[in-house]
Amino acid sequence: MLATGAGHPGQWRLWLVAAATAGAIGCKQTILGVLLAQLVWLYLERGNRHAIAHLIRVGILGAALAGLAIAQFGFERLWFGAVTVPRSLPMVPEILARFMEHPLTLAVQWVAPLLVIVYLGKRALVMGHPLKLPLLCWLGCLPLDIAGILSVGGSINSLHGFQLLVAPLMVFMFARANLRTIRLAAAAATIIAGLTLARIQAENHVSLLPMRAHMEDAMSIERQYPDEVWLPSNPLVSYYSEGRFYHTLDGLVVRSGTGFPITESQLHAHLPPRFHVIAFRPDGREQALEVIARHPHYTYTSGDWVLMQWEPDATP
């Protein structure tokens, strides 16, 4: 839409692009690289005036969105959640070990685009080349993608640039392929999909159907302890059962890890009214829950769930 709207009579498409860009940055600040790529592309393709105009449009709509968020949360809270906490996330101590956790994924998402750039060479810089903007988006997102994956808690879900590149790259390749190549690619894709499904079917622990058993157990626990149980890793169970959204364990761990642990009053403000049970599935973070649970308490299992419980009158 940016490529077809720039220089086109009627600016509504460019305003839609600006709205989408501002909204994406508001939702995920690491998408800032997309805006940078758009500005570079507009400068190279349309000139400085178009790039500045796009920046102004994004700024206007971004300010409007920020104004709505400030009205909802207040400036200090918004800044704290969007800037202070993310920039305080510590980096992993072993950088190479983090890269080696997902070597194949990183090889595809980082090496493949570089090979495309090497293959295209100067052709990628030709005016109107269809891959110029997608490649710029990948490059623009790369620094913050790397920073995200190297922060504590980061993983391959921090990578965004490749997702913006793969679709236009596939269209570009198939648009220039002959019928025989397309048929070979379709046959290869069918074989790969078949082998993947066969492997999934062969694995006893992998289900092709939604894994509902543990969530049904969670709903049963919720019914057994209404207004009493907290499911820190599954807050939506409580939300749909009681209409309340309680603390998430991820949020508590992030606040603690960044040096901004929540206060006692903040903790109690978003826990069940008669809180005396914690239900969770073991994932290695149980120590964070031990701090919250009252002593003495006893621990038992219900299906795949572990429950910590103490007497109701022992206020946590």
PDB file of C-alpha atoms in Angstrom:
ATOM      1  CA  MET A   1       0.000   0.000   0.000  1.00  0.00           C
ATOM      2  CA  LEU A   2       2.921   2.330   0.705  1.00  0.00           C
ATOM      3  CA  ALA A   3       4.456   1.471  -2.674  1.00  0.00           C
ATOM      4  CA  THR A   4       1.244   2.089  -4.612  1.00  0.00           C
ATOM      5  CA  GLY A   5       0.050   5.056  -2.576  1.00  0.00           C
ATOM      6  CA  ALA A   6       3.155   7.235  -2.694  1.00  0.00           C
ATOM      7  CA  GLY A   7       2.732   9.822  -5.400  1.00  0.00           C
ATOM      8  CA  HIS A   8      -0.798   8.621  -6.151  1.00  0.00           C
ATOM      9  CA  PRO A   9      -3.677  11.110  -6.243  1.00  0.00           C
ATOM     10  CA  GLY A  10      -5.605  10.821  -3.012  1.00  0.00           C
ATOM     11  CA  GLN A  11      -3.660  10.315   0.185  1.00  0.00           C
ATOM     12  CA  TRP A  12      -6.027   7.981   2.036  1.00  0.00           C
ATOM     13  CA  ARG A  13      -3.849   4.925   1.430  1.00  0.00           C
ATOM     14  CA  LEU A  14      -0.830   6.671   2.889  1.00  0.00           C
ATOM     15  CA  TRP A  15      -2.851   7.613   5.968  1.00  0.00           C
ATOM     16  CA  LEU A  16      -3.865   3.966   6.334  1.00  0.00           C
ATOM     17  CA  VAL A  17      -0.190   2.966   6.141  1.00  0.00           C
ATOM     18  CA  ALA A  18       0.648   5.592   8.765  1.00  0.00           C
ATOM     19  CA  ALA A  19      -2.167   4.353  11.024  1.00  0.00           C
ATOM     20  CA  ALA A  20      -1.008   0.743  10.711  1.00  0.00           C
ATOM     21  CA  THR A  21       2.599   1.745  11.394  1.00  0.00           C
ATOM     22  CA  ALA A  22       1.724   3.842  14.436  1.00  0.00           C
ATOM     23  CA  GLY A  23      -0.492   1.061  15.795  1.00  0.00           C
ATOM     24  CA  ALA A  24       2.202  -1.574  15.270  1.00  0.00           C
ATOM     25  CA  ILE A  25       4.812   0.507  17.080  1.00  0.00           C
ATOM     26  CA  GLY A  26       2.365   1.144  19.907  1.00  0.00           C
ATOM     27  CA  CYS A  27       1.804  -2.587  20.307  1.00  0.00           C
ATOM     28  CA  LYS A  28       5.440  -3.632  19.898  1.00  0.00           C
ATOM     29  CA  GLN A  29       8.139  -1.004  20.190  1.00  0.00           C
ATOM     30  CA  THR A  30      10.693  -3.231  18.433  1.00  0.00           C
ATOM     31  CA  ILE A  31       8.721  -2.672  15.196  1.00  0.00           C
ATOM     32  CA  LEU A  32      10.276   0.796  15.084  1.00  0.00           C
ATOM     33  CA  GLY A  33      12.616  -0.583  12.417  1.00  0.00           C
ATOM     34  CA  VAL A  34       9.669  -0.824  10.004  1.00  0.00           C
ATOM     35  CA  LEU A  35       9.139   2.926  10.184  1.00  0.00           C
ATOM     36  CA  LEU A  36      12.839   3.488   9.563  1.00  0.00           C
ATOM     37  CA  ALA A  37      12.659   1.185   6.522  1.00  0.00           C
ATOM     38  CA  GLN A  38       9.621   3.020   5.178  1.00  0.00           C
ATOM     39  CA  LEU A  39      11.378   6.374   5.488  1.00  0.00           C
ATOM     40  CA  VAL A  40      14.517   5.106   3.753  1.00  0.00           C
ATOM     41  CA  TRP A  41      12.447   3.532   0.969  1.00  0.00           C
ATOM     42  CA  LEU A  42      10.397   6.707   0.427  1.00  0.00           C
ATOM     43  CA  TYR A  43      13.573   8.789   0.365  1.00  0.00           C
ATOM     44  CA  LEU A  44      15.177   6.509  -2.249  1.00  0.00           C
ATOM     45  CA  GLU A  45      12.050   6.043  -4.366  1.00  0.00           C
ATOM     46  CA  ARG A  46      10.088   9.294  -4.025  1.00  0.00           C
ATOM     47  CA  GLY A  47      12.403  11.832  -2.489  1.00  0.00           C
ATOM     48  CA  ASN A  48      12.899  13.644   0.763  1.00  0.00           C
ATOM     49  CA  ARG A  49       9.505  15.400   0.721  1.00  0.00           C
ATOM     50  CA  HIS A  50       7.526  12.151   0.713  1.00  0.00           C
ATOM     51  CA  ALA A  51       9.634  10.683   3.518  1.00  0.00           C
ATOM     52  CA  ILE A  52       9.081  13.744   5.721  1.00  0.00           C
ATOM     53  CA  ALA A  53       5.344  13.753   4.945  1.00  0.00           C
ATOM     54  CA  HIS A  54       5.074  10.092   5.982  1.00  0.00           C
ATOM     55  CA  LEU A  55       6.957  10.775   9.214  1.00  0.00           C
ATOM     56  CA  ILE A  56       4.548  13.613   9.987  1.00  0.00           C
ATOM     57  CA  ARG A  57       1.513  11.390   9.324  1.00  0.00           C
ATOM     58  CA  VAL A  58       2.853   8.649  11.583  1.00  0.00           C
ATOM     59  CA  GLY A  59       3.705  11.252  14.218  1.00  0.00           C
ATOM     60  CA  ILE A  60       0.191  12.735  14.174  1.00  0.00           C
ATOM     61  CA  LEU A  61      -1.558   9.365  14.437  1.00  0.00           C
ATOM     62  CA  GLY A  62       0.990   8.095  16.952  1.00  0.00           C
ATOM     63  CA  ALA A  63       0.395  11.145  19.126  1.00  0.00           C
ATOM     64  CA  ALA A  64      -3.356  10.493  18.955  1.00  0.00           C
ATOM     65  CA  LEU A  65      -2.883   6.885  20.044  1.00  0.00           C
ATOM     66  CA  ALA A  66      -0.497   7.958  22.790  1.00  0.00           C
ATOM     67  CA  GLY A  67      -3.052  10.504  23.966  1.00  0.00           C
ATOM     68  CA  LEU A  68      -5.696   7.785  24.281  1.00  0.00           C
ATOM     69  CA  ALA A  69      -3.268   5.566  26.180  1.00  0.00           C
ATOM     70  CA  ILE A  70      -2.290   8.430  28.509  1.00  0.00           C
ATOM     71  CA  ALA A  71      -5.952   9.155  29.193  1.00  0.00           C
ATOM     72  CA  GLN A  72      -6.424   5.493  30.101  1.00  0.00           C
ATOM     73  CA  PHE A  73      -3.268   4.837  32.137  1.00  0.00           C
ATOM     74  CA  GLY A  74      -1.627   8.194  32.845  1.00  0.00           C
ATOM     75  CA  PHE A  75       1.714   9.320  31.444  1.00  0.00           C
ATOM     76  CA  GLU A  76       3.884   7.913  34.246  1.00  0.00           C
ATOM     77  CA  ARG A  77       2.309   4.459  34.099  1.00  0.00           C
ATOM     78  CA  LEU A  78       2.439   4.370  30.315  1.00  0.00           C
ATOM     79  CA  TRP A  79       6.104   5.396  30.257  1.00  0.00           C
ATOM     80  CA  PHE A  80       6.914   2.886  32.983  1.00  0.00           C
ATOM     81  CA  GLY A  81       5.297  -0.021  31.117  1.00  0.00           C
ATOM     82  CA  ALA A  82       6.383   0.908  27.586  1.00  0.00           C
ATOM     83  CA  VAL A  83       9.896   2.253  28.212  1.00  0.00           C
ATOM     84  CA  THR A  84      11.274   1.891  31.754  1.00  0.00           C
ATOM     85  CA  VAL A  85      10.657  -1.829  32.247  1.00  0.00           C
ATOM     86  CA  PRO A  86      11.660  -2.981  28.711  1.00  0.00           C
ATOM     87  CA  ARG A  87      14.911  -1.020  28.740  1.00  0.00           C
ATOM     88  CA  SER A  88      15.740  -2.487  32.172  1.00  0.00           C
ATOM     89  CA  LEU A  89      15.605  -6.096  31.003  1.00  0.00           C
ATOM     90  CA  PRO A  90      19.067  -7.597  31.595  1.00  0.00           C
ATOM     91  CA  MET A  91      20.981  -9.282  28.816  1.00  0.00           C
ATOM     92  CA  VAL A  92      21.750 -12.987  28.921  1.00  0.00           C
ATOM     93  CA  PRO A  93      25.226 -13.780  30.322  1.00  0.00           C
ATOM     94  CA  GLU A  94      26.063 -16.327  27.600  1.00  0.00           C
ATOM     95  CA  ILE A  95      25.369 -14.803  24.181  1.00  0.00           C
ATOM     96  CA  LEU A  96      26.646 -17.769  22.164  1.00  0.00           C
ATOM     97  CA  ALA A  97      24.555 -20.188  24.233  1.00  0.00           C
ATOM     98  CA  ARG A  98      21.427 -18.160  23.482  1.00  0.00           C
ATOM     99  CA  PHE A  99      22.179 -18.243  19.750  1.00  0.00           C
ATOM    100  CA  MET A 100      22.711 -22.014  19.897  1.00  0.00           C
ATOM    101  CA  GLU A 101      19.273 -22.629  21.424  1.00  0.00           C
ATOM    102  CA  HIS A 102      17.645 -22.263  17.989  1.00  0.00           C
ATOM    103  CA  PRO A 103      20.463 -22.499  15.432  1.00  0.00           C
ATOM    104  CA  LEU A 104      18.343 -23.675  12.481  1.00  0.00           C
ATOM    105  CA  THR A 105      15.699 -20.975  12.967  1.00  0.00           C
ATOM    106  CA  LEU A 106      18.317 -18.248  13.234  1.00  0.00           C
ATOM    107  CA  ALA A 107      20.164 -19.599  10.197  1.00  0.00           C
ATOM    108  CA  VAL A 108      16.995 -19.400   8.110  1.00  0.00           C
ATOM    109  CA  GLN A 109      15.879 -16.002   9.389  1.00  0.00           C
ATOM    110  CA  TRP A 110      19.272 -14.296   9.258  1.00  0.00           C
ATOM    111  CA  VAL A 111      21.381 -16.097   6.658  1.00  0.00           C
ATOM    112  CA  ALA A 112      18.692 -16.593   3.994  1.00  0.00           C
ATOM    113  CA  PRO A 113      17.938 -12.845   3.626  1.00  0.00           C
ATOM    114  CA  LEU A 114      21.666 -12.130   3.394  1.00  0.00           C
ATOM    115  CA  LEU A 115      21.951 -14.666   0.583  1.00  0.00           C
ATOM    116  CA  VAL A 116      19.071 -12.926  -1.201  1.00  0.00           C
ATOM    117  CA  ILE A 117      20.853  -9.587  -0.847  1.00  0.00           C
ATOM    118  CA  VAL A 118      24.102 -11.074  -2.177  1.00  0.00           C
ATOM    119  CA  TYR A 119      22.253 -12.711  -5.070  1.00  0.00           C
ATOM    120  CA  LEU A 120      20.431  -9.533  -6.075  1.00  0.00           C
ATOM    121  CA  GLY A 121      23.406  -7.275  -5.544  1.00  0.00           C
ATOM    122  CA  LYS A 122      22.929  -3.850  -7.088  1.00  0.00           C
ATOM    123  CA  ARG A 123      19.653  -4.965  -8.647  1.00  0.00           C
ATOM    124  CA  ALA A 124      17.979  -4.595  -5.245  1.00  0.00           C
ATOM    125  CA  LEU A 125      18.731  -0.865  -5.409  1.00  0.00           C
ATOM    126  CA  VAL A 126      17.083  -0.379  -8.800  1.00  0.00           C
ATOM    127  CA  MET A 127      14.168   2.055  -8.715  1.00  0.00           C
ATOM    128  CA  GLY A 128      10.909   0.186  -8.089  1.00  0.00           C
ATOM    129  CA  HIS A 129      12.448  -3.208  -7.302  1.00  0.00           C
ATOM    130  CA  PRO A 130       9.703  -5.228  -5.511  1.00  0.00           C
ATOM    131  CA  LEU A 131      12.043  -6.570  -2.821  1.00  0.00           C
ATOM    132  CA  LYS A 132      13.638  -3.261  -1.866  1.00  0.00           C
ATOM    133  CA  LEU A 133      11.073  -2.354   0.807  1.00  0.00           C
ATOM    134  CA  PRO A 134      10.802  -5.888   2.324  1.00  0.00           C
ATOM    135  CA  LEU A 135      14.592  -6.161   2.537  1.00  0.00           C
ATOM    136  CA  LEU A 136      14.811  -2.727   4.135  1.00  0.00           C
ATOM    137  CA  CYS A 137      12.171  -3.817   6.685  1.00  0.00           C
ATOM    138  CA  TRP A 138      14.246  -6.896   7.515  1.00  0.00           C
ATOM    139  CA  LEU A 139      17.387  -4.814   7.914  1.00  0.00           C
ATOM    140  CA  GLY A 140      15.555  -2.167   9.954  1.00  0.00           C
ATOM    141  CA  CYS A 141      14.148  -4.731  12.378  1.00  0.00           C
ATOM    142  CA  LEU A 142      17.397  -6.691  12.723  1.00  0.00           C
ATOM    143  CA  PRO A 143      19.125  -4.654  15.493  1.00  0.00           C
ATOM    144  CA  LEU A 144      16.119  -4.688  17.826  1.00  0.00           C
ATOM    145  CA  ASP A 145      15.387  -8.317  16.926  1.00  0.00           C
ATOM    146  CA  ILE A 146      18.900  -9.238  18.073  1.00  0.00           C
ATOM    147  CA  ALA A 147      18.540  -7.132  21.226  1.00  0.00           C
ATOM    148  CA  GLY A 148      15.237  -8.864  21.983  1.00  0.00           C
ATOM    149  CA  ILE A 149      16.550 -12.380  21.583  1.00  0.00           C
ATOM    150  CA  LEU A 150      19.574 -11.580  23.763  1.00  0.00           C
ATOM    151  CA  SER A 151      17.533 -10.167  26.635  1.00  0.00           C
ATOM    152  CA  VAL A 152      16.469 -12.342  29.544  1.00  0.00           C
ATOM    153  CA  GLY A 153      13.164 -13.963  28.606  1.00  0.00           C
ATOM    154  CA  GLY A 154      13.678 -13.291  24.911  1.00  0.00           C
ATOM    155  CA  SER A 155      13.501 -16.039  22.316  1.00  0.00           C
ATOM    156  CA  ILE A 156      12.715 -16.520  18.650  1.00  0.00           C
ATOM    157  CA  ASN A 157       9.339 -14.883  19.279  1.00  0.00           C
ATOM    158  CA  SER A 158      11.353 -11.640  19.391  1.00  0.00           C
ATOM    159  CA  LEU A 159      12.169 -11.969  15.678  1.00  0.00           C
ATOM    160  CA  HIS A 160       9.899  -9.995  13.354  1.00  0.00           C
ATOM    161  CA  GLY A 161      11.865  -8.885  10.300  1.00  0.00           C
ATOM    162  CA  PHE A 162      11.841 -12.233   8.505  1.00  0.00           C
ATOM    163  CA  GLN A 163       8.044 -12.496   8.733  1.00  0.00           C
ATOM    164  CA  LEU A 164       7.832  -9.198   6.861  1.00  0.00           C
ATOM    165  CA  LEU A 165      10.151 -10.497   4.148  1.00  0.00           C
ATOM    166  CA  VAL A 166       9.083 -14.085   3.504  1.00  0.00           C
ATOM    167  CA  ALA A 167       5.692 -13.422   1.844  1.00  0.00           C
ATOM    168  CA  PRO A 168       6.911 -10.868  -0.750  1.00  0.00           C
ATOM    169  CA  LEU A 169      10.006 -13.014  -1.328  1.00  0.00           C
ATOM    170  CA  MET A 170       7.846 -16.038  -2.156  1.00  0.00           C
ATOM    171  CA  VAL A 171       5.664 -13.962  -4.493  1.00  0.00           C
ATOM    172  CA  PHE A 172       8.780 -12.556  -6.178  1.00  0.00           C
ATOM    173  CA  MET A 173      10.271 -16.024  -6.697  1.00  0.00           C
ATOM    174  CA  PHE A 174       7.107 -17.654  -8.050  1.00  0.00           C
ATOM    175  CA  ALA A 175       6.315 -14.703 -10.301  1.00  0.00           C
ATOM    176  CA  ARG A 176       9.606 -15.290 -12.084  1.00  0.00           C
ATOM    177  CA  ALA A 177       9.560 -19.081 -12.065  1.00  0.00           C
ATOM    178  CA  ASN A 178       8.457 -21.210 -14.998  1.00  0.00           C
ATOM    179  CA  LEU A 179       5.654 -23.758 -14.714  1.00  0.00           C
ATOM    180  CA  ARG A 180       8.047 -26.686 -14.227  1.00  0.00           C
ATOM    181  CA  THR A 181       9.761 -24.973 -11.281  1.00  0.00           C
ATOM    182  CA  ILE A 182       6.428 -24.147  -9.670  1.00  0.00           C
ATOM    183  CA  ARG A 183       5.308 -27.758 -10.004  1.00  0.00           C
ATOM    184  CA  LEU A 184       8.566 -29.015  -8.463  1.00  0.00           C
ATOM    185  CA  ALA A 185       8.222 -26.549  -5.581  1.00  0.00           C
ATOM    186  CA  ALA A 186       4.598 -27.590  -4.990  1.00  0.00           C
ATOM    187  CA  ALA A 187       5.582 -31.273  -5.023  1.00  0.00           C
ATOM    188  CA  ALA A 188       8.443 -30.624  -2.576  1.00  0.00           C
ATOM    189  CA  ALA A 189       6.142 -28.667  -0.271  1.00  0.00           C
ATOM    190  CA  THR A 190       3.574 -31.482  -0.371  1.00  0.00           C
ATOM    191  CA  ILE A 191       6.227 -34.067   0.490  1.00  0.00           C
ATOM    192  CA  ILE A 192       7.579 -31.971   3.355  1.00  0.00           C
ATOM    193  CA  ALA A 193       4.090 -31.388   4.733  1.00  0.00           C
ATOM    194  CA  GLY A 194       3.306 -35.117   4.467  1.00  0.00           C
ATOM    195  CA  LEU A 195       6.511 -36.124   6.251  1.00  0.00           C
ATOM    196  CA  THR A 196       5.844 -33.571   8.986  1.00  0.00           C
ATOM    197  CA  LEU A 197       2.298 -34.837   9.539  1.00  0.00           C
ATOM    198  CA  ALA A 198       3.547 -38.440   9.570  1.00  0.00           C
ATOM    199  CA  ARG A 199       6.134 -37.577  12.199  1.00  0.00           C
ATOM    200  CA  ILE A 200       3.532 -35.788  14.322  1.00  0.00           C
ATOM    201  CA  GLN A 201       1.217 -38.769  14.045  1.00  0.00           C
ATOM    202  CA  ALA A 202       4.040 -41.120  15.087  1.00  0.00           C
ATOM    203  CA  GLU A 203       4.794 -39.142  18.254  1.00  0.00           C
ATOM    204  CA  ASN A 204       2.580 -40.245  21.126  1.00  0.00           C
ATOM    205  CA  HIS A 205       2.900 -36.944  22.990  1.00  0.00           C
ATOM    206  CA  VAL A 206       1.863 -34.774  20.043  1.00  0.00           C
ATOM    207  CA  SER A 207      -1.849 -34.383  19.406  1.00  0.00           C
ATOM    208  CA  LEU A 208      -3.445 -33.136  16.208  1.00  0.00           C
ATOM    209  CA  LEU A 209      -6.438 -31.975  18.246  1.00  0.00           C
ATOM    210  CA  PRO A 210      -6.432 -29.049  20.690  1.00  0.00           C
ATOM    211  CA  MET A 211      -4.886 -30.068  24.018  1.00  0.00           C
ATOM    212  CA  ARG A 212      -7.874 -29.361  26.230  1.00  0.00           C
ATOM    213  CA  ALA A 213      -7.407 -31.779  29.129  1.00  0.00           C
ATOM    214  CA  HIS A 214      -5.247 -29.521  31.296  1.00  0.00           C
ATOM    215  CA  MET A 215      -7.478 -26.520  30.660  1.00  0.00           C
ATOM    216  CA  GLU A 216     -10.562 -28.521  31.609  1.00  0.00           C
ATOM    217  CA  ASP A 217      -8.748 -29.484  34.823  1.00  0.00           C
ATOM    218  CA  ALA A 218      -8.026 -25.794  35.424  1.00  0.00           C
ATOM    219  CA  MET A 219     -11.694 -24.903  34.976  1.00  0.00           C
ATOM    220  CA  SER A 220     -12.627 -27.673  37.419  1.00  0.00           C
ATOM    221  CA  ILE A 221     -10.184 -26.238  39.971  1.00  0.00           C
ATOM    222  CA  GLU A 222     -11.656 -22.790  39.391  1.00  0.00           C
ATOM    223  CA  ARG A 223     -15.156 -24.125  40.086  1.00  0.00           C
ATOM    224  CA  GLN A 224     -13.905 -25.908  43.204  1.00  0.00           C
ATOM    225  CA  TYR A 225     -12.335 -22.734  44.614  1.00  0.00           C
ATOM    226  CA  PRO A 226     -14.391 -19.763  43.333  1.00  0.00           C
ATOM    227  CA  ASP A 227     -12.866 -16.402  44.284  1.00  0.00           C
ATOM    228  CA  GLU A 228     -10.112 -18.345  46.097  1.00  0.00           C
ATOM    229  CA  VAL A 229      -7.665 -19.773  43.538  1.00  0.00           C
ATOM    230  CA  TRP A 230      -5.042 -17.931  41.535  1.00  0.00           C
ATOM    231  CA  LEU A 231      -3.694 -19.441  38.296  1.00  0.00           C
ATOM    232  CA  PRO A 232      -0.631 -17.225  37.686  1.00  0.00           C
ATOM    233  CA  SER A 233       0.321 -18.755  34.317  1.00  0.00           C
ATOM    234  CA  ASN A 234      -3.261 -19.075  33.032  1.00  0.00           C
ATOM    235  CA  PRO A 235      -5.072 -15.847  33.946  1.00  0.00           C
ATOM    236  CA  LEU A 236      -7.649 -16.238  31.169  1.00  0.00           C
ATOM    237  CA  VAL A 237      -9.193 -19.190  33.009  1.00  0.00           C
ATOM    238  CA  SER A 238     -10.091 -16.878  35.894  1.00  0.00           C
ATOM    239  CA  TYR A 239     -11.120 -14.120  33.521  1.00  0.00           C
ATOM    240  CA  TYR A 240     -13.655 -16.278  31.696  1.00  0.00           C
ATOM    241  CA  SER A 241     -14.821 -18.002  34.891  1.00  0.00           C
ATOM    242  CA  GLU A 242     -15.054 -15.009  37.238  1.00  0.00           C
ATOM    243  CA  GLY A 243     -14.751 -11.980  34.989  1.00  0.00           C
ATOM    244  CA  ARG A 244     -11.589 -10.856  36.814  1.00  0.00           C
ATOM    245  CA  PHE A 245      -8.028 -10.607  35.506  1.00  0.00           C
ATOM    246  CA  TYR A 246      -5.421 -11.414  38.133  1.00  0.00           C
ATOM    247  CA  HIS A 247      -1.621 -11.075  38.109  1.00  0.00           C
ATOM    248  CA  THR A 248       0.357 -13.097  35.564  1.00  0.00           C
ATOM    249  CA  LEU A 249       3.520 -14.889  36.611  1.00  0.00           C
ATOM    250  CA  ASP A 250       5.379 -13.526  33.575  1.00  0.00           C
ATOM    251  CA  GLY A 251       4.611  -9.988  34.688  1.00  0.00           C
ATOM    252  CA  LEU A 252       5.765 -10.617  38.254  1.00  0.00           C
ATOM    253  CA  VAL A 253       8.984 -12.256  37.065  1.00  0.00           C
ATOM    254  CA  VAL A 254       9.717  -9.388  34.655  1.00  0.00           C
ATOM    255  CA  ARG A 255       9.059  -6.756  37.324  1.00  0.00           C
ATOM    256  CA  SER A 256      11.354  -8.566  39.757  1.00  0.00           C
ATOM    257  CA  GLY A 257      14.064  -9.204  37.159  1.00  0.00           C
ATOM    258  CA  THR A 258      14.176  -5.553  36.069  1.00  0.00           C
ATOM    259  CA  GLY A 259      14.517  -4.283  39.631  1.00  0.00           C
ATOM    260  CA  PHE A 260      10.936  -3.038  39.986  1.00  0.00           C
ATOM    261  CA  PRO A 261       9.161  -5.654  42.155  1.00  0.00           C
ATOM    262  CA  ILE A 262       5.546  -4.875  42.918  1.00  0.00           C
ATOM    263  CA  THR A 263       4.535  -3.764  46.394  1.00  0.00           C
ATOM    264  CA  GLU A 264       2.352  -5.720  48.805  1.00  0.00           C
ATOM    265  CA  SER A 265      -0.611  -3.461  48.093  1.00  0.00           C
ATOM    266  CA  GLN A 266      -0.156  -3.879  44.330  1.00  0.00           C
ATOM    267  CA  LEU A 267       0.029  -7.638  44.780  1.00  0.00           C
ATOM    268  CA  HIS A 268      -3.196  -7.881  46.785  1.00  0.00           C
ATOM    269  CA  ALA A 269      -5.067  -5.511  44.474  1.00  0.00           C
ATOM    270  CA  HIS A 270      -5.197  -8.141  41.723  1.00  0.00           C
ATOM    271  CA  LEU A 271      -5.599 -11.448  43.536  1.00  0.00           C
ATOM    272  CA  PRO A 272      -8.810 -13.382  44.327  1.00  0.00           C
ATOM    273  CA  PRO A 273     -10.905 -11.876  47.160  1.00  0.00           C
ATOM    274  CA  ARG A 274     -10.496 -14.958  49.378  1.00  0.00           C
ATOM    275  CA  PHE A 275      -7.093 -15.968  48.035  1.00  0.00           C
ATOM    276  CA  HIS A 276      -5.622 -19.063  49.674  1.00  0.00           C
ATOM    277  CA  VAL A 277      -4.864 -21.421  46.738  1.00  0.00           C
ATOM    278  CA  ILE A 278      -2.283 -21.214  43.945  1.00  0.00           C
ATOM    279  CA  ALA A 279      -2.631 -23.592  40.976  1.00  0.00           C
ATOM    280  CA  PHE A 280       0.100 -23.952  38.376  1.00  0.00           C
ATOM    281  CA  ARG A 281       1.803 -26.375  36.023  1.00  0.00           C
ATOM    282  CA  PRO A 282       5.501 -26.823  36.909  1.00  0.00           C
ATOM    283  CA  ASP A 283       7.761 -24.897  34.541  1.00  0.00           C
ATOM    284  CA  GLY A 284      10.814 -24.194  36.687  1.00  0.00           C
ATOM    285  CA  ARG A 285       9.532 -20.931  38.161  1.00  0.00           C
ATOM    286  CA  GLU A 286       7.846 -22.378  41.250  1.00  0.00           C
ATOM    287  CA  GLN A 287      10.226 -20.516  43.561  1.00  0.00           C
ATOM    288  CA  ALA A 288       8.534 -17.257  42.632  1.00  0.00           C
ATOM    289  CA  LEU A 289       5.254 -18.726  43.890  1.00  0.00           C
ATOM    290  CA  GLU A 290       6.786 -20.072  47.091  1.00  0.00           C
ATOM    291  CA  VAL A 291       7.482 -16.477  48.091  1.00  0.00           C
ATOM    292  CA  ILE A 292       3.811 -15.562  47.696  1.00  0.00           C
ATOM    293  CA  ALA A 293       2.323 -18.665  49.337  1.00  0.00           C
ATOM    294  CA  ARG A 294       1.768 -18.477  53.100  1.00  0.00           C
ATOM    295  CA  HIS A 295       3.625 -20.734  55.460  1.00  0.00           C
ATOM    296  CA  PRO A 296       2.653 -23.217  56.595  1.00  0.00           C
ATOM    297  CA  HIS A 297       1.017 -24.490  53.406  1.00  0.00           C
ATOM    298  CA  TYR A 298       0.686 -27.870  51.817  1.00  0.00           C
ATOM    299  CA  THR A 299       1.182 -28.884  48.213  1.00  0.00           C
ATOM    300  CA  TYR A 300      -0.685 -31.535  46.258  1.00  0.00           C
ATOM    301  CA  THR A 301      -1.481 -32.389  42.646  1.00  0.00           C
ATOM    302  CA  SER A 302      -4.719 -32.415  40.681  1.00  0.00           C
ATOM    303  CA  GLY A 303      -4.238 -33.842  37.199  1.00  0.00           C
ATOM    304  CA  ASP A 304      -1.336 -31.953  35.611  1.00  0.00           C
ATOM    305  CA  TRP A 305      -1.682 -29.143  38.123  1.00  0.00           C
ATOM    306  CA  VAL A 306       0.160 -28.472  41.363  1.00  0.00           C
ATOM    307  CA  LEU A 307      -1.788 -26.681  44.086  1.00  0.00           C
ATOM    308  CA  MET A 308      -0.403 -24.740  47.033  1.00  0.00           C
ATOM    309  CA  GLN A 309      -3.001 -24.222  49.725  1.00  0.00           C
ATOM    310  CA  TRP A 310      -3.198 -22.779  53.223  1.00  0.00           C
ATOM    311  CA  GLU A 311      -6.002 -22.032  55.637  1.00  0.00           C
ATOM    312  CA  PRO A 312      -8.427 -19.395  54.322  1.00  0.00           C
ATOM    313  CA  ASP A 313      -8.094 -17.213  57.389  1.00  0.00           C
ATOM    314  CA  ALA A 314      -4.304 -16.980  56.975  1.00  0.00           C
ATOM    315  CA  THR A 315      -4.239 -13.844  54.822  1.00  0.00           C
ATOM    316  CA  PRO A 316      -1.288 -13.974  52.414  1.00  0.00           C
TER     317      PRO A 316
END
